[in-house]
Amino acid sequence: MPGWPKPGPARTAFGWGLAAGAAVLFLFAAPTPYVLYEPGIVVPADELVTVEKRERPDRKAPESEARDGWLLATVYLRDRAAPWQVISSAWRRDREAHARRSVFRGESGEEYRRRMAVLTEESHAKALMAAFRAAGVRYEAVPDGVYVVRGAGRLRAGDRIAAVDGAAVRGLDELADALGVRAGRNAELTVMRDGRAFTVYVAADEGAAEESAPDGTAADGTAGSGTAGRFAADGTAGSGAGTVATAASAPRRLAGAELTERFAVRPEDPGLRVAIDTGGLAGPSAGLPLALHIYGQLTGEPLAGGRRIAATGTIEPSGAVGAVGGAGLKAIAAARAGADLFLVPEANRAEAAEAAESEGGGMSVAGVRTLEDALSLLRGDRALPR
């Protein structure tokens, strides 16, 4: 029997070209259930913080130190990873692939951004309070709003619970009290979203029970707050803007949604104003570098000493520094930006040091547990790692 005719060179080349094109299309364009983390930008803290003082304006860090001394290291989240990017993350130190569901946890991209916005506001105010305490300044923090960190039902991240049955609530304790007297019946919540009010009905016994992760971490894997709502230290300080947001209490649940509260930080000295605006930089890990920069501006202490110091870490009003995600990628970003020293939470030190070593260049990496620990290291009270 005669066989099939052999394909000619042109047909063979066309077949191989078609296969190659399909492979390229798959590698570069096919959707995957992964997101990608890469080293992000490194931003001078001075571009994000404004400190104005009527009293003792001379007590301010040198301009060169304020401008060049403190750097925020970030990571970049690519929420759609192509197959070739996921594959290359297996051997590239500057790329990490994570399952999308483990990052967004059922949230949409918009819900994730709203949650990060709440955590960002929290980080800013905690950095202020930690710096004020370390610098010996006085301030008062009072509840100024109950916010949704993670939504459920009709509640979405970023929503503010403004009232219960028409009575205004400003903090989690007020919310718990308002729901407590309505046990056994529904409560009418007035909720604000994007400047508009709407009503949500919940069973009063569903609300305001304290709940935090078993390991004391927040929903995004960073250190949880677990601190009281009022803090003070010797001296004077505060925010001339009148209101600074923070989630300084343990998260609570209401009808399945995770809540936190913001605080208004009122200065004892109205002549002092500290404002933070990180723009599109979201998340809680800027707490440590912001606190260090603010402390330097409040006291005039030249901590950087001509060095370019990058940092990452969550912070509590007490000064406790908490672990962050992506420390290795942030170390790579800091090394590439020419940082001399990278301060990280002690829990992230090994990861960051290994990543920095892979970049070469001699950037030191030091782990810290508290803001005071970082200040002690920068003053030279303990030796820097080589």
CSV table of C-alpha atoms in Angstrom, one decimal:
chain,number,residue,atom,x,y,z
A,1,MET,CA,0.0,0.0,0.0
A,2,PRO,CA,1.3,3.4,-0.8
A,3,GLY,CA,2.1,5.5,2.3
A,4,TRP,CA,1.2,9.1,3.0
A,5,PRO,CA,3.3,11.6,1.1
A,6,LYS,CA,6.0,13.1,3.2
A,7,PRO,CA,5.5,16.7,4.1
A,8,GLY,CA,7.7,19.1,2.2
A,9,PRO,CA,10.1,21.5,3.9
A,10,ALA,CA,7.7,24.4,3.6
A,11,ARG,CA,4.9,22.6,5.4
A,12,THR,CA,7.3,21.3,8.1
A,13,ALA,CA,8.6,24.9,8.7
A,14,PHE,CA,5.1,26.2,8.9
A,15,GLY,CA,4.1,23.5,11.5
A,16,TRP,CA,7.1,24.3,13.7
A,17,GLY,CA,6.5,28.0,13.4
A,18,LEU,CA,2.8,27.5,14.4
A,19,ALA,CA,3.9,25.4,17.4
A,20,ALA,CA,6.5,28.0,18.4
A,21,GLY,CA,4.0,30.8,18.1
A,22,ALA,CA,1.5,28.9,20.3
A,23,ALA,CA,4.2,28.3,22.9
A,24,VAL,CA,5.2,31.9,23.0
A,25,LEU,CA,1.6,33.0,23.2
A,26,PHE,CA,1.0,30.6,26.1
A,27,LEU,CA,4.2,31.7,28.0
A,28,PHE,CA,3.6,35.4,27.7
A,29,ALA,CA,-0.2,35.8,27.6
A,30,ALA,CA,-2.0,32.8,29.2
A,31,PRO,CA,-3.7,33.6,32.5
A,32,THR,CA,-2.4,31.9,35.6
A,33,PRO,CA,-3.7,31.7,39.2
A,34,TYR,CA,-0.6,33.5,40.5
A,35,VAL,CA,0.5,37.0,41.4
A,36,LEU,CA,4.1,38.2,41.3
A,37,TYR,CA,6.1,40.1,43.8
A,38,GLU,CA,9.3,42.0,42.7
A,39,PRO,CA,11.6,44.6,44.2
A,40,GLY,CA,9.8,47.9,44.2
A,41,ILE,CA,10.8,51.5,44.3
A,42,VAL,CA,12.9,53.0,47.1
A,43,VAL,CA,11.6,56.4,48.3
A,44,PRO,CA,13.2,59.0,50.6
A,45,ALA,CA,11.1,59.4,53.7
A,46,ASP,CA,11.5,63.2,53.5
A,47,GLU,CA,9.3,63.3,50.4
A,48,LEU,CA,6.5,61.7,52.4
A,49,VAL,CA,6.7,63.6,55.7
A,50,THR,CA,6.2,67.2,56.6
A,51,VAL,CA,7.3,68.4,60.1
A,52,GLU,CA,6.6,72.0,61.2
A,53,LYS,CA,7.6,73.4,64.6
A,54,ARG,CA,7.0,76.8,66.1
A,55,GLU,CA,8.9,75.9,69.2
A,56,ARG,CA,12.6,75.1,68.8
A,57,PRO,CA,12.7,75.0,64.9
A,58,ASP,CA,16.5,74.7,65.3
A,59,ARG,CA,16.0,71.1,66.7
A,60,LYS,CA,15.8,69.5,63.3
A,61,ALA,CA,18.0,67.0,61.6
A,62,PRO,CA,20.5,68.3,59.0
A,63,GLU,CA,18.8,68.9,55.6
A,64,SER,CA,21.1,66.4,53.9
A,65,GLU,CA,20.2,63.7,56.4
A,66,ALA,CA,16.5,64.5,56.1
A,67,ARG,CA,16.7,64.4,52.3
A,68,ASP,CA,19.0,61.4,51.8
A,69,GLY,CA,19.3,59.6,55.1
A,70,TRP,CA,16.0,57.6,55.3
A,71,LEU,CA,14.6,55.4,52.6
A,72,LEU,CA,11.5,53.3,52.4
A,73,ALA,CA,12.0,50.0,50.6
A,74,THR,CA,8.9,48.6,48.8
A,75,VAL,CA,7.8,45.6,46.8
A,76,TYR,CA,5.8,45.7,43.6
A,77,LEU,CA,2.7,43.5,43.3
A,78,ARG,CA,1.9,42.3,39.7
A,79,ASP,CA,-1.6,40.9,40.1
A,80,ARG,CA,-1.5,39.0,36.8
A,81,ALA,CA,1.5,36.8,36.3
A,82,ALA,CA,2.3,35.2,32.9
A,83,PRO,CA,3.5,31.6,32.8
A,84,TRP,CA,7.1,32.5,32.0
A,85,GLN,CA,7.2,34.9,35.0
A,86,VAL,CA,5.9,32.2,37.3
A,87,ILE,CA,8.4,29.6,35.9
A,88,SER,CA,11.4,32.1,36.2
A,89,SER,CA,10.6,32.8,39.8
A,90,ALA,CA,11.9,29.3,40.6
A,91,TRP,CA,15.5,30.4,40.1
A,92,ARG,CA,15.3,34.3,40.3
A,93,ARG,CA,15.9,35.8,43.7
A,94,ASP,CA,14.2,39.0,42.6
A,95,ARG,CA,10.8,37.4,41.8
A,96,GLU,CA,8.3,35.5,44.0
A,97,ALA,CA,5.1,33.9,42.7
A,98,HIS,CA,2.2,33.3,45.1
A,99,ALA,CA,-1.2,31.8,44.6
A,100,ARG,CA,-3.6,34.6,44.0
A,101,ARG,CA,-6.1,33.1,46.5
A,102,SER,CA,-3.5,33.3,49.3
A,103,VAL,CA,-3.0,37.0,48.7
A,104,PHE,CA,-6.5,38.2,48.0
A,105,ARG,CA,-8.3,35.7,50.1
A,106,GLY,CA,-11.5,35.9,48.1
A,107,GLU,CA,-11.4,39.7,47.8
A,108,SER,CA,-11.6,41.6,44.5
A,109,GLY,CA,-8.7,43.9,43.5
A,110,GLU,CA,-10.8,46.9,44.6
A,111,GLU,CA,-11.5,45.3,48.0
A,112,TYR,CA,-7.9,44.5,48.5
A,113,ARG,CA,-6.9,48.1,47.7
A,114,ARG,CA,-9.5,49.4,50.2
A,115,ARG,CA,-8.1,47.1,52.9
A,116,MET,CA,-4.6,48.2,52.2
A,117,ALA,CA,-5.7,51.8,52.5
A,118,VAL,CA,-7.1,51.2,56.1
A,119,LEU,CA,-3.8,49.4,57.1
A,120,THR,CA,-1.8,52.3,55.6
A,121,GLU,CA,-3.6,54.9,57.7
A,122,GLU,CA,-3.0,52.7,60.7
A,123,SER,CA,0.7,52.5,59.9
A,124,HIS,CA,1.1,56.2,59.6
A,125,ALA,CA,-0.5,57.1,62.9
A,126,LYS,CA,1.4,54.3,64.7
A,127,ALA,CA,4.6,55.7,63.3
A,128,LEU,CA,3.7,59.1,64.6
A,129,MET,CA,2.8,57.9,68.1
A,130,ALA,CA,6.0,55.7,68.3
A,131,ALA,CA,8.2,58.6,67.3
A,132,PHE,CA,6.4,61.0,69.7
A,133,ARG,CA,6.9,58.6,72.6
A,134,ALA,CA,10.6,58.0,71.7
A,135,ALA,CA,11.2,61.8,71.4
A,136,GLY,CA,9.5,62.5,74.7
A,137,VAL,CA,6.4,64.3,73.4
A,138,ARG,CA,2.9,64.4,74.8
A,139,TYR,CA,-0.3,63.8,72.8
A,140,GLU,CA,-3.8,62.4,73.3
A,141,ALA,CA,-5.4,59.8,71.1
A,142,VAL,CA,-9.2,59.5,71.1
A,143,PRO,CA,-11.5,57.2,69.0
A,144,ASP,CA,-12.6,58.8,65.7
A,145,GLY,CA,-14.3,56.2,63.6
A,146,VAL,CA,-15.0,52.4,63.3
A,147,TYR,CA,-13.8,51.0,59.9
A,148,VAL,CA,-14.1,47.7,58.1
A,149,VAL,CA,-10.8,46.0,57.5
A,150,ARG,CA,-12.2,42.9,55.8
A,151,GLY,CA,-15.7,42.8,54.5
A,152,ALA,CA,-18.5,40.3,54.7
A,153,GLY,CA,-22.1,40.5,53.6
A,154,ARG,CA,-23.0,44.1,52.6
A,155,LEU,CA,-20.0,45.5,54.5
A,156,ARG,CA,-16.9,46.2,52.5
A,157,ALA,CA,-13.3,47.1,53.4
A,158,GLY,CA,-13.0,50.8,54.0
A,159,ASP,CA,-16.6,51.3,55.1
A,160,ARG,CA,-17.2,53.4,58.2
A,161,ILE,CA,-19.8,52.4,60.7
A,162,ALA,CA,-21.2,55.9,61.6
A,163,ALA,CA,-24.2,55.1,63.9
A,164,VAL,CA,-26.3,52.4,65.5
A,165,ASP,CA,-30.0,53.1,65.5
A,166,GLY,CA,-29.2,56.7,64.8
A,167,ALA,CA,-26.8,57.2,67.6
A,168,ALA,CA,-23.2,58.1,66.5
A,169,VAL,CA,-20.4,55.7,67.3
A,170,ARG,CA,-16.8,56.8,67.2
A,171,GLY,CA,-15.0,53.7,68.5
A,172,LEU,CA,-15.2,50.0,69.1
A,173,ASP,CA,-16.1,50.4,72.8
A,174,GLU,CA,-19.1,52.7,71.8
A,175,LEU,CA,-20.1,50.2,69.1
A,176,ALA,CA,-20.0,47.3,71.6
A,177,ASP,CA,-22.0,49.3,74.2
A,178,ALA,CA,-24.6,50.2,71.6
A,179,LEU,CA,-25.0,46.7,70.4
A,180,GLY,CA,-25.0,45.3,73.9
A,181,VAL,CA,-28.2,47.1,75.0
A,182,ARG,CA,-29.9,45.8,71.9
A,183,ALA,CA,-29.2,42.1,72.6
A,184,GLY,CA,-31.9,39.8,71.1
A,185,ARG,CA,-33.0,42.2,68.4
A,186,ASN,CA,-31.7,43.7,65.1
A,187,ALA,CA,-29.7,46.9,65.1
A,188,GLU,CA,-29.8,49.4,62.3
A,189,LEU,CA,-26.3,50.5,61.2
A,190,THR,CA,-25.6,53.7,59.3
A,191,VAL,CA,-22.6,52.9,57.1
A,192,MET,CA,-20.6,55.4,55.0
A,193,ARG,CA,-18.9,54.5,51.8
A,194,ASP,CA,-17.4,56.9,49.3
A,195,GLY,CA,-19.3,59.8,51.0
A,196,ARG,CA,-22.7,58.2,50.8
A,197,ALA,CA,-24.7,56.6,53.6
A,198,PHE,CA,-26.7,53.4,53.5
A,199,THR,CA,-28.3,51.1,56.1
A,200,VAL,CA,-27.4,47.6,57.2
A,201,TYR,CA,-29.4,45.5,59.6
A,202,VAL,CA,-27.5,43.1,61.9
A,203,ALA,CA,-28.4,41.0,64.9
A,204,ALA,CA,-27.0,42.8,67.9
A,205,ASP,CA,-25.5,39.6,69.3
A,206,GLU,CA,-23.4,39.2,66.2
A,207,GLY,CA,-21.3,42.2,66.9
A,208,ALA,CA,-18.2,43.5,68.5
A,209,ALA,CA,-16.7,40.3,69.9
A,210,GLU,CA,-12.9,40.7,70.0
A,211,GLU,CA,-11.2,38.4,67.6
A,212,SER,CA,-7.6,38.2,66.5
A,213,ALA,CA,-5.4,35.6,64.8
A,214,PRO,CA,-4.1,32.8,67.1
A,215,ASP,CA,-0.5,33.9,66.5
A,216,GLY,CA,-1.2,37.6,67.2
A,217,THR,CA,-0.8,38.6,63.5
A,218,ALA,CA,-3.0,40.8,61.5
A,219,ALA,CA,-4.9,39.6,58.4
A,220,ASP,CA,-2.1,40.4,56.0
A,221,GLY,CA,0.5,38.5,58.0
A,222,THR,CA,2.0,41.6,59.7
A,223,ALA,CA,2.2,42.0,63.4
A,224,GLY,CA,-1.1,42.9,65.0
A,225,SER,CA,-1.7,45.9,67.1
A,226,GLY,CA,-3.0,44.8,70.5
A,227,THR,CA,-2.5,48.2,72.1
A,228,ALA,CA,-4.6,50.6,74.1
A,229,GLY,CA,-6.3,53.6,72.7
A,230,ARG,CA,-4.5,56.4,74.5
A,231,PHE,CA,-0.8,57.0,74.7
A,232,ALA,CA,1.4,59.8,76.1
A,233,ALA,CA,5.0,60.6,76.9
A,234,ASP,CA,6.9,63.5,78.4
A,235,GLY,CA,7.1,66.7,76.3
A,236,THR,CA,4.7,68.1,73.7
A,237,ALA,CA,3.7,67.0,70.3
A,238,GLY,CA,0.9,66.0,68.0
A,239,SER,CA,-0.6,66.6,64.6
A,240,GLY,CA,-1.7,70.0,63.6
A,241,ALA,CA,-4.0,68.5,61.1
A,242,GLY,CA,-6.4,67.6,63.9
A,243,THR,CA,-7.0,64.0,63.0
A,244,VAL,CA,-4.7,61.1,62.5
A,245,ALA,CA,-6.0,57.7,61.7
A,246,THR,CA,-4.9,54.5,63.4
A,247,ALA,CA,-6.3,51.1,64.2
A,248,ALA,CA,-4.9,50.9,67.7
A,249,SER,CA,-7.2,48.2,69.1
A,250,ALA,CA,-7.4,44.5,68.4
A,251,PRO,CA,-9.7,43.8,65.4
A,252,ARG,CA,-13.3,42.8,66.2
A,253,ARG,CA,-16.0,41.1,64.2
A,254,LEU,CA,-19.4,42.3,63.2
A,255,ALA,CA,-21.7,40.1,61.2
A,256,GLY,CA,-18.6,38.3,59.8
A,257,ALA,CA,-16.7,41.6,58.9
A,258,GLU,CA,-13.4,42.5,60.6
A,259,LEU,CA,-13.4,45.9,62.2
A,260,THR,CA,-10.8,48.3,63.6
A,261,GLU,CA,-10.9,51.9,64.9
A,262,ARG,CA,-9.2,55.1,63.9
A,263,PHE,CA,-7.9,57.6,66.4
A,264,ALA,CA,-7.7,61.4,66.4
A,265,VAL,CA,-4.3,62.4,67.7
A,266,ARG,CA,-4.5,65.8,69.4
A,267,PRO,CA,-1.3,67.7,70.2
A,268,GLU,CA,-0.7,69.4,73.5
A,269,ASP,CA,1.4,71.8,71.6
A,270,PRO,CA,-0.7,73.3,68.7
A,271,GLY,CA,2.5,74.7,67.2
A,272,LEU,CA,3.7,71.3,66.1
A,273,ARG,CA,2.4,69.8,62.9
A,274,VAL,CA,3.4,66.4,61.4
A,275,ALA,CA,1.8,65.2,58.2
A,276,ILE,CA,2.3,62.0,56.3
A,277,ASP,CA,1.3,61.4,52.7
A,278,THR,CA,2.6,58.2,51.1
A,279,GLY,CA,0.5,58.6,47.9
A,280,GLY,CA,0.2,55.3,46.1
A,281,LEU,CA,2.4,53.4,48.6
A,282,ALA,CA,0.1,51.1,50.5
A,283,GLY,CA,0.4,48.7,53.4
A,284,PRO,CA,1.7,48.8,57.0
A,285,SER,CA,5.4,48.1,56.4
A,286,ALA,CA,6.5,51.7,56.2
A,287,GLY,CA,6.0,52.2,60.0
A,288,LEU,CA,9.6,51.8,61.1
A,289,PRO,CA,11.3,54.1,58.5
A,290,LEU,CA,8.6,56.7,59.0
A,291,ALA,CA,9.1,56.7,62.8
A,292,LEU,CA,12.8,57.0,62.4
A,293,HIS,CA,12.6,59.9,60.1
A,294,ILE,CA,10.0,61.7,62.2
A,295,TYR,CA,12.1,61.1,65.4
A,296,GLY,CA,15.1,62.7,63.7
A,297,GLN,CA,13.1,65.7,62.6
A,298,LEU,CA,11.6,66.2,66.1
A,299,THR,CA,14.9,65.9,68.0
A,300,GLY,CA,17.5,67.0,65.6
A,301,GLU,CA,19.6,63.9,66.4
A,302,PRO,CA,21.8,63.1,63.3
A,303,LEU,CA,21.2,59.4,63.4
A,304,ALA,CA,22.0,58.6,59.7
A,305,GLY,CA,25.5,60.1,60.0
A,306,GLY,CA,25.9,60.5,56.3
A,307,ARG,CA,24.7,57.0,55.6
A,308,ARG,CA,21.8,56.0,53.3
A,309,ILE,CA,19.6,53.9,55.5
A,310,ALA,CA,16.7,51.9,54.2
A,311,ALA,CA,14.2,50.2,56.5
A,312,THR,CA,11.0,48.2,56.6
A,313,GLY,CA,8.8,47.0,59.4
A,314,THR,CA,5.4,47.5,61.0
A,315,ILE,CA,5.4,49.5,64.2
A,316,GLU,CA,3.2,49.8,67.3
A,317,PRO,CA,2.7,53.0,69.4
A,318,SER,CA,4.9,51.3,72.0
A,319,GLY,CA,7.7,51.1,69.5
A,320,ALA,CA,7.5,47.3,68.9
A,321,VAL,CA,8.6,46.4,65.4
A,322,GLY,CA,6.7,43.6,63.6
A,323,ALA,CA,7.6,41.3,60.7
A,324,VAL,CA,6.7,42.1,57.1
A,325,GLY,CA,6.3,40.2,53.9
A,326,GLY,CA,8.8,40.4,51.0
A,327,ALA,CA,11.8,41.3,53.2
A,328,GLY,CA,14.2,39.7,50.7
A,329,LEU,CA,12.8,41.6,47.8
A,330,LYS,CA,13.0,44.8,49.7
A,331,ALA,CA,16.6,44.1,50.6
A,332,ILE,CA,17.3,43.7,46.9
A,333,ALA,CA,15.6,47.0,46.1
A,334,ALA,CA,17.5,48.8,48.9
A,335,ALA,CA,20.9,47.3,47.7
A,336,ARG,CA,20.2,48.4,44.1
A,337,ALA,CA,19.3,51.9,45.3
A,338,GLY,CA,22.7,52.2,47.0
A,339,ALA,CA,21.7,51.9,50.6
A,340,ASP,CA,24.5,51.4,53.1
A,341,LEU,CA,22.4,49.8,55.8
A,342,PHE,CA,19.0,48.0,55.7
A,343,LEU,CA,17.0,47.8,59.0
A,344,VAL,CA,14.5,45.0,59.2
A,345,PRO,CA,12.4,43.3,61.9
A,346,GLU,CA,14.5,40.7,63.6
A,347,ALA,CA,12.2,38.0,62.3
A,348,ASN,CA,13.1,38.9,58.8
A,349,ARG,CA,16.8,39.4,59.3
A,350,ALA,CA,18.1,36.1,57.9
A,351,GLU,CA,15.9,36.4,54.7
A,352,ALA,CA,17.0,40.0,54.1
A,353,ALA,CA,20.7,39.3,54.7
A,354,GLU,CA,20.7,36.4,52.3
A,355,ALA,CA,19.0,38.4,49.6
A,356,ALA,CA,21.4,41.4,50.1
A,357,GLU,CA,24.4,39.1,49.9
A,358,SER,CA,23.2,37.9,46.5
A,359,GLU,CA,23.3,41.5,45.2
A,360,GLY,CA,26.9,42.2,46.4
A,361,GLY,CA,27.9,45.7,47.1
A,362,GLY,CA,28.4,45.5,50.8
A,363,MET,CA,25.1,46.7,52.2
A,364,SER,CA,24.8,45.7,55.9
A,365,VAL,CA,21.5,44.2,57.2
A,366,ALA,CA,20.5,44.6,60.8
A,367,GLY,CA,17.5,43.2,62.6
A,368,VAL,CA,15.7,45.2,65.3
A,369,ARG,CA,12.8,44.4,67.7
A,370,THR,CA,11.9,47.9,68.8
A,371,LEU,CA,12.3,51.5,67.7
A,372,GLU,CA,14.6,52.0,70.7
A,373,ASP,CA,16.6,49.0,69.5
A,374,ALA,CA,17.1,50.7,66.1
A,375,LEU,CA,18.0,54.1,67.7
A,376,SER,CA,20.6,52.4,69.9
A,377,LEU,CA,22.1,50.7,66.9
A,378,LEU,CA,22.3,53.9,64.9
A,379,ARG,CA,23.9,55.8,67.8
A,380,GLY,CA,26.7,53.2,67.8
A,381,ASP,CA,25.7,51.6,71.1
A,382,ARG,CA,25.9,48.2,69.4
A,383,ALA,CA,28.1,47.0,66.5
A,384,LEU,CA,26.7,46.9,63.0
A,385,PRO,CA,26.8,43.5,61.3
A,386,ARG,CA,29.5,43.2,58.7
